[in-house]
GROMACS .gro file of C-alpha atoms in nm:
model
  437
    1MET     CA    1  -9.632   9.765  13.436
    2THR     CA    2  -9.518   9.633  13.097
    3GLU     CA    3  -9.146   9.659  13.013
    4LEU     CA    4  -8.989   9.690  12.672
    5TRP     CA    5  -8.657   9.516  12.607
    6LEU     CA    6  -8.454   9.561  12.287
    7LYS     CA    7  -8.246   9.256  12.195
    8TYR     CA    8  -7.962   9.284  11.933
    9THR     CA    9  -7.615   9.187  11.841
   10ASP     CA   10  -7.358   9.458  11.877
   11GLU     CA   11  -7.067   9.537  11.644
   12ASN     CA   12  -6.845   9.294  11.829
   13GLY     CA   13  -7.085   9.008  11.787
   14GLY     CA   14  -7.203   9.017  12.149
   15PHE     CA   15  -7.570   8.977  12.245
   16GLN     CA   16  -7.728   9.275  12.412
   17ARG     CA   17  -8.061   9.325  12.596
   18VAL     CA   18  -8.149   9.688  12.662
   19LEU     CA   19  -8.439   9.814  12.874
   20VAL     CA   20  -8.640  10.102  12.749
   21GLU     CA   21  -8.691  10.306  13.063
   22ARG     CA   22  -8.767  10.650  12.936
   23ASP     CA   23  -9.091  10.783  12.793
   24LYS     CA   24  -8.899  10.894  12.476
   25PHE     CA   25  -8.620  10.666  12.384
   26VAL     CA   26  -8.398  10.742  12.087
   27VAL     CA   27  -8.168  10.504  11.898
   28GLY     CA   28  -7.896  10.636  11.659
   29ARG     CA   29  -7.536  10.687  11.582
   30HIS     CA   30  -7.481  10.986  11.806
   31SER     CA   31  -7.336  10.920  12.153
   32GLU     CA   32  -7.601  11.142  12.316
   33ASN     CA   33  -7.889  10.895  12.220
   34ASP     CA   34  -8.032  10.666  12.474
   35LEU     CA   35  -7.896  10.375  12.270
   36SER     CA   36  -7.587  10.466  12.065
   37ILE     CA   37  -7.493  10.231  11.772
   38PRO     CA   38  -7.167  10.326  11.591
   39SER     CA   39  -7.264  10.221  11.235
   40GLU     CA   40  -7.241  10.431  10.924
   41LYS     CA   41  -7.570  10.290  10.804
   42ILE     CA   42  -7.750  10.432  11.103
   43SER     CA   43  -7.832  10.806  11.122
   44ARG     CA   44  -7.746  11.034  11.413
   45GLU     CA   45  -8.105  11.000  11.538
   46HIS     CA   46  -8.258  10.704  11.362
   47LEU     CA   47  -8.554  10.559  11.558
   48LYS     CA   48  -8.762  10.704  11.834
   49ILE     CA   49  -8.973  10.491  12.072
   50GLU     CA   50  -9.246  10.662  12.287
   51ARG     CA   51  -9.429  10.517  12.588
   52PHE     CA   52  -9.790  10.575  12.655
   53GLY     CA   53  -9.877  10.365  12.961
   54ASP     CA   54  -9.833  10.001  12.848
   55VAL     CA   55  -9.816  10.092  12.481
   56PHE     CA   56  -9.491  10.154  12.290
   57ILE     CA   57  -9.497  10.355  11.963
   58ALA     CA   58  -9.199  10.339  11.718
   59ALA     CA   59  -9.126  10.599  11.448
   60ASP     CA   60  -8.842  10.655  11.205
   61CYS     CA   61  -8.666  10.992  11.264
   62ASN     CA   62  -8.648  11.074  10.888
   63SER     CA   63  -8.331  10.865  10.873
   64SER     CA   64  -8.111  10.837  10.567
   65ASN     CA   65  -8.151  10.458  10.520
   66GLY     CA   66  -8.491  10.430  10.675
   67SER     CA   67  -8.634  10.159  10.914
   68THR     CA   68  -8.850   9.852  10.869
   69LEU     CA   69  -9.086   9.684  11.103
   70ASN     CA   70  -9.139   9.312  11.029
   71GLY     CA   71  -8.993   9.362  10.688
   72LYS     CA   72  -9.215   9.660  10.597
   73ASP     CA   73  -9.105  10.013  10.559
   74LEU     CA   74  -9.172  10.208  10.882
   75ASN     CA   75  -9.314  10.520  10.711
   76GLU     CA   76  -9.550  10.618  10.998
   77ARG     CA   77  -9.580  10.561  11.365
   78ALA     CA   78  -9.652  10.193  11.463
   79THR     CA   79  -9.734  10.010  11.783
   80LEU     CA   80  -9.474   9.755  11.888
   81LYS     CA   81  -9.579   9.401  11.973
   82ASN     CA   82  -9.389   9.119  12.148
   83GLY     CA   83  -9.174   8.943  11.889
   84ASP     CA   84  -9.166   9.226  11.640
   85SER     CA   85  -8.847   9.281  11.434
   86LEU     CA   86  -8.693   9.612  11.368
   87ASN     CA   87  -8.426   9.678  11.103
   88LEU     CA   88  -8.244  10.019  11.124
   89GLY     CA   89  -8.110  10.102  10.783
   90GLY     CA   90  -7.949   9.759  10.741
   91GLY     CA   91  -7.710   9.845  11.024
   92LEU     CA   92  -7.896   9.698  11.318
   93LYS     CA   93  -8.156   9.435  11.367
   94ILE     CA   94  -8.359   9.457  11.692
   95GLU     CA   95  -8.594   9.200  11.837
   96VAL     CA   96  -8.874   9.341  12.050
   97GLU     CA   97  -8.955   9.184  12.382
   98LEU     CA   98  -9.253   9.298  12.590
   99VAL     CA   99  -9.267   9.170  12.950
  100SER     CA  100  -9.557   9.246  13.171
  101GLY     CA  101  -9.515   9.312  13.539
  102GLU     CA  102  -9.713   8.989  13.622
  103SER     CA  103  -9.472   8.790  13.403
  104ASN     CA  104  -9.167   8.947  13.580
  105SER     CA  105  -9.311   8.849  13.920
  106ARG     CA  106  -9.365   8.486  13.823
  107SER     CA  107  -9.025   8.459  13.659
  108ALA     CA  108  -8.856   8.595  13.970
  109SER     CA  109  -9.013   8.332  14.196
  110PRO     CA  110  -8.806   8.019  14.278
  111ALA     CA  111  -8.936   7.718  14.098
  112GLY     CA  112  -8.966   7.518  14.416
  113PHE     CA  113  -9.235   7.751  14.553
  114ALA     CA  114  -9.425   7.853  14.244
  115GLY     CA  115  -9.701   7.615  14.327
  116ASN     CA  116  -9.737   7.743  14.677
  117LEU     CA  117  -9.819   8.097  14.557
  118THR     CA  118 -10.142   7.974  14.392
  119LYS     CA  119 -10.283   7.836  14.712
  120SER     CA  120 -10.540   8.031  14.908
  121LYS     CA  121 -10.447   8.176  15.249
  122ASN     CA  122 -10.680   7.928  15.424
  123GLU     CA  123 -10.550   7.615  15.233
  124THR     CA  124 -10.321   7.390  15.429
  125PRO     CA  125 -10.059   7.176  15.253
  126SER     CA  126 -10.177   6.818  15.219
  127PHE     CA  127  -9.953   6.530  15.346
  128ALA     CA  128 -10.203   6.251  15.286
  129ASN     CA  129  -9.990   6.112  15.000
  130ILE     CA  130  -9.662   6.104  15.177
  131PRO     CA  131  -9.578   5.736  15.267
  132THR     CA  132  -9.499   5.635  15.622
  133ALA     CA  133  -9.235   5.396  15.737
  134SER     CA  134  -9.478   5.115  15.815
  135LYS     CA  135  -9.849   5.061  15.897
  136SER     CA  136  -9.754   5.009  16.260
  137ASN     CA  137  -9.601   5.365  16.280
  138SER     CA  138  -9.895   5.530  16.093
  139SER     CA  139 -10.141   5.729  16.291
  140ALA     CA  140 -10.342   5.854  15.990
  141ASP     CA  141 -10.615   5.612  16.070
  142THR     CA  142 -10.647   5.731  16.423
  143GLY     CA  143 -10.644   6.100  16.331
  144GLY     CA  144 -10.272   6.157  16.449
  145ILE     CA  145  -9.993   6.341  16.264
  146PRO     CA  146  -9.779   6.120  16.036
  147MET     CA  147  -9.414   6.090  16.140
  148SER     CA  148  -9.293   6.205  15.804
  149PHE     CA  149  -9.437   6.551  15.871
  150PHE     CA  150  -9.168   6.613  16.133
  151TYR     CA  151  -8.899   6.540  15.872
  152LEU     CA  152  -9.047   6.752  15.593
  153ALA     CA  153  -9.191   7.055  15.785
  154PRO     CA  154  -8.845   7.209  15.852
  155LEU     CA  155  -8.756   7.182  15.485
  156PHE     CA  156  -9.077   7.359  15.388
  157GLY     CA  157  -9.012   7.627  15.656
  158ILE     CA  158  -8.658   7.693  15.533
  159GLY     CA  159  -8.774   7.718  15.178
  160ILE     CA  160  -9.057   7.966  15.266
  161LEU     CA  161  -8.810   8.186  15.462
  162LEU     CA  162  -8.572   8.176  15.165
  163PHE     CA  163  -8.846   8.276  14.931
  164LEU     CA  164  -8.965   8.564  15.155
  165GLY     CA  165  -8.603   8.686  15.180
  166ILE     CA  166  -8.571   8.703  14.799
  167ILE     CA  167  -8.895   8.896  14.763
  168ALA     CA  168  -8.795   9.143  15.040
  169PHE     CA  169  -8.454   9.196  14.864
  170ILE     CA  170  -8.604   9.257  14.526
  171PHE     CA  171  -8.863   9.511  14.649
  172SER     CA  172  -8.655   9.672  14.922
  173GLY     CA  173  -8.653  10.050  14.893
  174ASN     CA  174  -8.288  10.061  14.990
  175SER     CA  175  -8.168   9.873  14.688
  176LYS     CA  176  -7.993  10.099  14.445
  177THR     CA  177  -8.010   9.862  14.147
  178LYS     CA  178  -8.230   9.628  13.957
  179ILE     CA  179  -8.091   9.276  13.956
  180ALA     CA  180  -8.028   9.131  13.618
  181GLU     CA  181  -8.202   8.799  13.581
  182THR     CA  182  -7.987   8.675  13.291
  183ASP     CA  183  -7.631   8.709  13.180
  184ASN     CA  184  -7.740   8.944  12.903
  185GLU     CA  185  -7.946   9.204  13.092
  186ILE     CA  186  -7.874   9.557  13.162
  187ILE     CA  187  -7.854   9.681  13.522
  188TYR     CA  188  -8.001  10.034  13.561
  189SER     CA  189  -7.982  10.256  13.864
  190SER     CA  190  -8.318  10.357  14.026
  191ASP     CA  191  -8.202  10.723  14.074
  192PRO     CA  192  -8.380  10.988  13.868
  193ASP     CA  193  -8.087  11.059  13.639
  194ASP     CA  194  -8.152  10.828  13.331
  195THR     CA  195  -7.847  10.921  13.121
  196PRO     CA  196  -7.740  10.574  12.979
  197THR     CA  197  -7.372  10.479  13.031
  198ILE     CA  198  -7.208  10.146  12.943
  199GLU     CA  199  -6.997   9.964  13.215
  200LYS     CA  200  -6.897   9.625  13.325
  201GLU     CA  201  -7.140   9.427  13.549
  202THR     CA  202  -6.879   9.411  13.824
  203ASN     CA  203  -6.836   9.786  13.827
  204LEU     CA  204  -7.158   9.896  13.991
  205THR     CA  205  -7.063  10.244  14.084
  206THR     CA  206  -7.140  10.433  14.399
  207ASP     CA  207  -7.094  10.756  14.216
  208LYS     CA  208  -7.366  11.023  14.252
  209THR     CA  209  -7.427  10.987  13.876
  210PRO     CA  210  -7.579  10.643  13.828
  211LYS     CA  211  -7.503  10.447  13.509
  212PRO     CA  212  -7.656  10.140  13.354
  213THR     CA  213  -7.430   9.842  13.292
  214ILE     CA  214  -7.450   9.615  12.985
  215VAL     CA  215  -7.359   9.258  13.072
  216LYS     CA  216  -7.210   9.112  12.762
  217SER     CA  217  -7.189   8.742  12.679
  218GLY     CA  218  -6.849   8.610  12.598
  219ASN     CA  219  -6.516   8.739  12.732
  220SER     CA  220  -6.571   8.903  13.070
  221ASN     CA  221  -6.234   9.088  13.048
  222SER     CA  222  -6.347   9.305  12.755
  223ASP     CA  223  -6.314   9.682  12.811
  224SER     CA  224  -6.612   9.888  12.892
  225THR     CA  225  -6.691  10.200  12.685
  226PRO     CA  226  -6.830  10.464  12.930
  227GLU     CA  227  -7.006  10.769  12.782
  228PRO     CA  228  -6.889  11.112  12.905
  229GLU     CA  229  -7.047  11.229  13.234
  230ASN     CA  230  -7.282  11.521  13.246
  231THR     CA  231  -7.394  11.462  12.890
  232PRO     CA  232  -7.600  11.762  12.768
  233THR     CA  233  -7.968  11.708  12.684
  234THR     CA  234  -7.956  11.921  12.370
  235ALA     CA  235  -7.753  11.863  12.059
  236PRO     CA  236  -7.432  12.091  12.045
  237LYS     CA  237  -7.449  12.383  11.794
  238ASN     CA  238  -7.089  12.317  11.692
  239LEU     CA  239  -7.123  11.993  11.502
  240PRO     CA  240  -6.834  11.840  11.312
  241ASP     CA  241  -6.811  11.938  10.944
  242THR     CA  242  -6.877  11.591  10.822
  243VAL     CA  243  -7.197  11.569  11.020
  244LYS     CA  244  -7.325  11.897  10.880
  245ILE     CA  245  -7.242  11.776  10.534
  246GLU     CA  246  -7.422  11.444  10.575
  247GLN     CA  247  -7.738  11.621  10.706
  248ASN     CA  248  -7.748  11.904  10.451
  249SER     CA  249  -7.646  11.692  10.151
  250ALA     CA  250  -7.916  11.441  10.225
  251SER     CA  251  -8.171  11.716  10.232
  252PHE     CA  252  -8.054  11.853   9.907
  253LEU     CA  253  -8.035  11.526   9.721
  254ARG     CA  254  -8.390  11.443   9.818
  255ARG     CA  255  -8.503  11.778   9.681
  256ILE     CA  256  -8.346  11.736   9.329
  257ALA     CA  257  -8.475  11.389   9.273
  258GLN     CA  258  -8.818  11.301   9.129
  259ASN     CA  259  -8.853  11.021   9.379
  260ASP     CA  260  -8.569  10.933   9.614
  261PRO     CA  261  -8.678  10.996   9.975
  262LYS     CA  262  -8.387  10.808  10.123
  263ALA     CA  263  -8.094  10.954   9.925
  264PHE     CA  264  -7.779  11.014  10.129
  265LEU     CA  265  -7.401  11.034  10.123
  266THR     CA  266  -7.169  10.787  10.293
  267SER     CA  267  -6.914  10.915  10.536
  268GLU     CA  268  -6.644  10.857  10.285
  269GLN     CA  269  -6.833  11.058  10.015
  270ALA     CA  270  -6.896  11.339  10.265
  271GLN     CA  271  -6.525  11.360  10.337
  272ILE     CA  272  -6.451  11.394   9.966
  273LEU     CA  273  -6.722  11.667   9.935
  274ASN     CA  274  -6.579  11.844  10.238
  275SER     CA  275  -6.268  11.975  10.050
  276LYS     CA  276  -6.492  12.120   9.773
  277ILE     CA  277  -6.725  12.277  10.028
  278LYS     CA  278  -6.430  12.451  10.197
  279GLN     CA  279  -6.361  12.637   9.873
  280PHE     CA  280  -6.702  12.815   9.903
  281SER     CA  281  -6.705  12.848  10.289
  282GLY     CA  282  -6.751  13.216  10.378
  283SER     CA  283  -6.791  13.315  10.010
  284ALA     CA  284  -6.964  13.654   9.970
  285VAL     CA  285  -7.007  13.591   9.602
  286LEU     CA  286  -7.206  13.265   9.669
  287ALA     CA  287  -7.411  13.450   9.922
  288ASP     CA  288  -7.517  13.710   9.669
  289ASN     CA  289  -7.594  13.446   9.414
  290ILE     CA  290  -7.810  13.248   9.647
  291LYS     CA  291  -7.995  13.568   9.736
  292SER     CA  292  -8.045  13.629   9.371
  293ALA     CA  293  -8.193  13.275   9.319
  294LYS     CA  294  -8.418  13.314   9.620
  295THR     CA  295  -8.555  13.652   9.482
  296ASN     CA  296  -8.661  13.471   9.159
  297ALA     CA  297  -8.806  13.168   9.324
  298ALA     CA  298  -9.139  13.185   9.138
  299GLU     CA  299  -8.961  13.212   8.813
  300PHE     CA  300  -8.750  12.911   8.885
  301GLN     CA  301  -9.055  12.708   8.974
  302SER     CA  302  -9.228  12.806   8.651
  303LEU     CA  303  -8.918  12.738   8.434
  304ALA     CA  304  -8.859  12.399   8.602
  305ALA     CA  305  -9.218  12.288   8.571
  306ALA     CA  306  -9.221  12.353   8.199
  307LYS     CA  307  -8.928  12.095   8.155
  308ASN     CA  308  -9.028  11.856   8.425
  309LEU     CA  309  -8.727  11.943   8.625
  310LYS     CA  310  -8.711  12.020   9.005
  311PRO     CA  311  -8.668  12.396   9.081
  312GLN     CA  312  -8.394  12.320   9.328
  313PHE     CA  313  -8.202  12.124   9.067
  314LEU     CA  314  -8.224  12.396   8.807
  315ALA     CA  315  -8.127  12.679   9.050
  316VAL     CA  316  -7.821  12.501   9.189
  317ALA     CA  317  -7.709  12.398   8.844
  318ALA     CA  318  -7.701  12.769   8.764
  319LEU     CA  319  -7.524  12.846   9.075
  320ALA     CA  320  -7.265  12.577   9.004
  321LYS     CA  321  -7.210  12.709   8.659
  322LEU     CA  322  -7.140  13.064   8.795
  323GLY     CA  323  -6.915  12.916   9.065
  324SER     CA  324  -6.710  13.196   9.221
  325GLN     CA  325  -6.843  13.460   8.977
  326ARG     CA  326  -7.140  13.689   9.048
  327GLY     CA  327  -7.405  13.674   8.789
  328ASN     CA  328  -7.770  13.663   8.706
  329VAL     CA  329  -7.873  13.322   8.836
  330LEU     CA  330  -8.205  13.310   8.656
  331GLN     CA  331  -8.060  13.402   8.313
  332THR     CA  332  -7.786  13.141   8.359
  333ALA     CA  333  -8.054  12.879   8.440
  334GLN     CA  334  -8.251  12.981   8.126
  335SER     CA  335  -7.938  12.918   7.915
  336MET     CA  336  -7.894  12.570   8.058
  337THR     CA  337  -8.261  12.446   8.067
  338GLU     CA  338  -8.271  12.285   7.711
  339VAL     CA  339  -7.955  12.087   7.767
  340LEU     CA  340  -8.055  11.969   8.114
  341ASP     CA  341  -8.404  11.876   7.980
  342LYS     CA  342  -8.260  11.652   7.701
  343LEU     CA  343  -7.995  11.492   7.914
  344SER     CA  344  -8.250  11.419   8.177
  345THR     CA  345  -8.465  11.247   7.924
  346GLN     CA  346  -8.182  11.018   7.826
  347VAL     CA  347  -8.003  10.962   8.160
  348GLY     CA  348  -8.304  10.992   8.399
  349SER     CA  349  -8.400  11.214   8.690
  350GLU     CA  350  -8.580  10.966   8.916
  351LEU     CA  351  -8.303  10.926   9.170
  352ALA     CA  352  -8.050  11.180   9.307
  353ASN     CA  353  -7.760  11.002   9.151
  354ASP     CA  354  -7.920  11.024   8.813
  355ASN     CA  355  -7.928  11.401   8.847
  356LEU     CA  356  -7.559  11.415   8.949
  357LEU     CA  357  -7.488  11.216   8.633
  358VAL     CA  358  -7.676  11.470   8.420
  359ILE     CA  359  -7.460  11.754   8.569
  360ALA     CA  360  -7.153  11.552   8.500
  361ALA     CA  361  -7.256  11.506   8.136
  362PHE     CA  362  -7.351  11.871   8.090
  363ASP     CA  363  -7.042  11.943   7.871
  364GLN     CA  364  -7.146  11.645   7.648
  365GLY     CA  365  -7.493  11.780   7.615
  366ALA     CA  366  -7.370  12.125   7.537
  367ALA     CA  367  -7.172  11.968   7.255
  368GLY     CA  368  -7.490  11.786   7.133
  369GLU     CA  369  -7.386  11.445   7.256
  370PHE     CA  370  -7.701  11.369   7.455
  371LEU     CA  371  -7.670  10.989   7.422
  372LYS     CA  372  -7.303  10.939   7.522
  373MET     CA  373  -7.355  10.904   7.892
  374ARG     CA  374  -7.661  10.687   7.855
  375ASN     CA  375  -7.485  10.446   7.611
  376MET     CA  376  -7.174  10.424   7.841
  377LEU     CA  377  -7.391  10.334   8.139
  378GLN     CA  378  -7.558  10.057   7.941
  379GLN     CA  379  -7.221   9.910   7.839
  380LEU     CA  380  -7.080   9.921   8.196
  381SER     CA  381  -7.380   9.738   8.327
  382ASN     CA  382  -7.270   9.443   8.107
  383GLN     CA  383  -6.907   9.467   8.206
  384PHE     CA  384  -6.921   9.499   8.584
  385PRO     CA  385  -7.093   9.267   8.831
  386GLU     CA  386  -7.209   9.558   9.047
  387SER     CA  387  -7.577   9.651   9.064
  388SER     CA  388  -7.712   9.910   8.829
  389ARG     CA  389  -7.763  10.152   9.116
  390THR     CA  390  -7.392  10.120   9.213
  391ILE     CA  391  -7.270  10.182   8.854
  392ARG     CA  392  -7.498  10.471   8.786
  393THR     CA  393  -7.312  10.710   9.025
  394ILE     CA  394  -7.042  10.967   8.971
  395TRP     CA  395  -6.841  10.794   9.251
  396PHE     CA  396  -6.821  10.469   9.060
  397LEU     CA  397  -6.753  10.630   8.722
  398HIS     CA  398  -6.475  10.847   8.870
  399GLN     CA  399  -6.323  10.545   9.043
  400LYS     CA  400  -6.315  10.344   8.724
  401GLY     CA  401  -6.190  10.644   8.522
  402LYS     CA  402  -6.500  10.662   8.308
  403ILE     CA  403  -6.568  11.037   8.349
  404SER     CA  404  -6.299  11.308   8.323
  405GLU     CA  405  -6.173  11.505   8.619
  406ALA     CA  406  -6.347  11.814   8.484
  407GLN     CA  407  -6.681  11.626   8.478
  408PHE     CA  408  -6.643  11.500   8.827
  409GLU     CA  409  -6.530  11.843   8.954
  410PHE     CA  410  -6.836  12.004   8.807
  411ALA     CA  411  -7.069  11.748   8.958
  412LEU     CA  412  -6.885  11.782   9.293
  413ARG     CA  413  -6.920  12.164   9.272
  414PHE     CA  414  -7.284  12.130   9.213
  415LEU     CA  415  -7.329  11.890   9.514
  416ALA     CA  416  -7.113  12.123   9.736
  417ILE     CA  417  -7.319  12.434   9.652
  418GLY     CA  418  -7.644  12.243   9.679
  419THR     CA  419  -7.538  12.123  10.021
  420ILE     CA  420  -7.461  12.478  10.135
  421THR     CA  421  -7.792  12.618  10.006
  422GLN     CA  422  -7.973  12.396  10.265
  423ASN     CA  423  -7.826  12.589  10.557
  424PRO     CA  424  -7.569  12.850  10.443
  425LYS     CA  425  -7.490  12.960  10.800
  426ASP     CA  426  -7.356  12.612  10.878
  427PHE     CA  427  -7.077  12.689  10.631
  428ASN     CA  428  -7.017  13.058  10.708
  429VAL     CA  429  -7.224  13.188  10.410
  430THR     CA  430  -7.429  13.493  10.498
  431ALA     CA  431  -7.753  13.397  10.317
  432GLU     CA  432  -8.090  13.250  10.391
  433GLU     CA  433  -8.154  12.889  10.307
  434LEU     CA  434  -8.269  12.817   9.944
  435LYS     CA  435  -8.540  12.553   9.929
  436LEU     CA  436  -8.753  12.592   9.623
  437ASN     CA  437  -8.943  12.267   9.650
   0.00000   0.00000   0.00000
């Protein structure tokens, strides 16, 4: 049967070679995945590999930074081939190695006897070309056995016995582990429990819970990082706040942009946003305002379409303006539409960060200064070496002191409320999710 091996370099620079043993194999940042990679660029569940016989299918799990296969975006399920290259969000590069069962059998055979395996059962090794000591001692001409046969036969016999012993050891049913053929392989237990756990090669446990061992190249004294035992098969409901924020903020950002399917917040940005979200956690006022917006979903969709805005963007902008005050969300949105429309025309609305800039500049637009933000962004692109996408964010502008605290606070409030609307119950807000597009 064909085996799939994933080869990559870990965060410590060590080469790893991991065997995909399960029919559904998940790679991601969370420790419960089959292969856990602690990188901020990788989502909690980033890539899934499914096995169908000898065919392996890879699919991106709607990750924040996406995945590529041989340099092309992995937007749909794709069959993996030997030598393929996977890139997970720029945080992990994986080389695909497919090894057939026939290849494994050949590679496990000692080199000295590889040729003997190809001979038929009835074929007898030929010794015609083995030189004798002298013509006087040779009995080849008379049909006798050459004297050299008696010297070489024991060597062949010992070799054959050694070969059979290796084969018996490999395929023995009493063996608990699969022998790693190189210094970089993983040793997996043959027991039914397939929960992956990282250990040293020399620590092959006899515990009832079998664990795989990653044999790292380099320093053999490096500490192992075992996963907790009895790992649950389902994700816990009580996720950390930053994880909830990362998931729900990514969903919100992608809904407000015209075309930004991979928008996300970094862990540092999520931590900044966390303090603002806590201000609205458990808010009954926000719950009522979300319900009001949901009741008028059709009106929001019609109003947004008339100005080429996203309904989710318009509704949350109104919720952010109301803040901790109860009010008519639809009427508030109607009062903001003209300003948001003109700012979006000048600043842009293609990306999620563009829309955050529009919210930050709302006070400028309300004062009739619709070009101020756009002109500042153009000037900054000539002053700083960073890319345009880096500069065009509220995070960069706030760090450089280019927007006021009030502007940053309003944009942060907009982002916090928008994140909550994706799953209010995650933040102790008693309301149904608000997803208008």
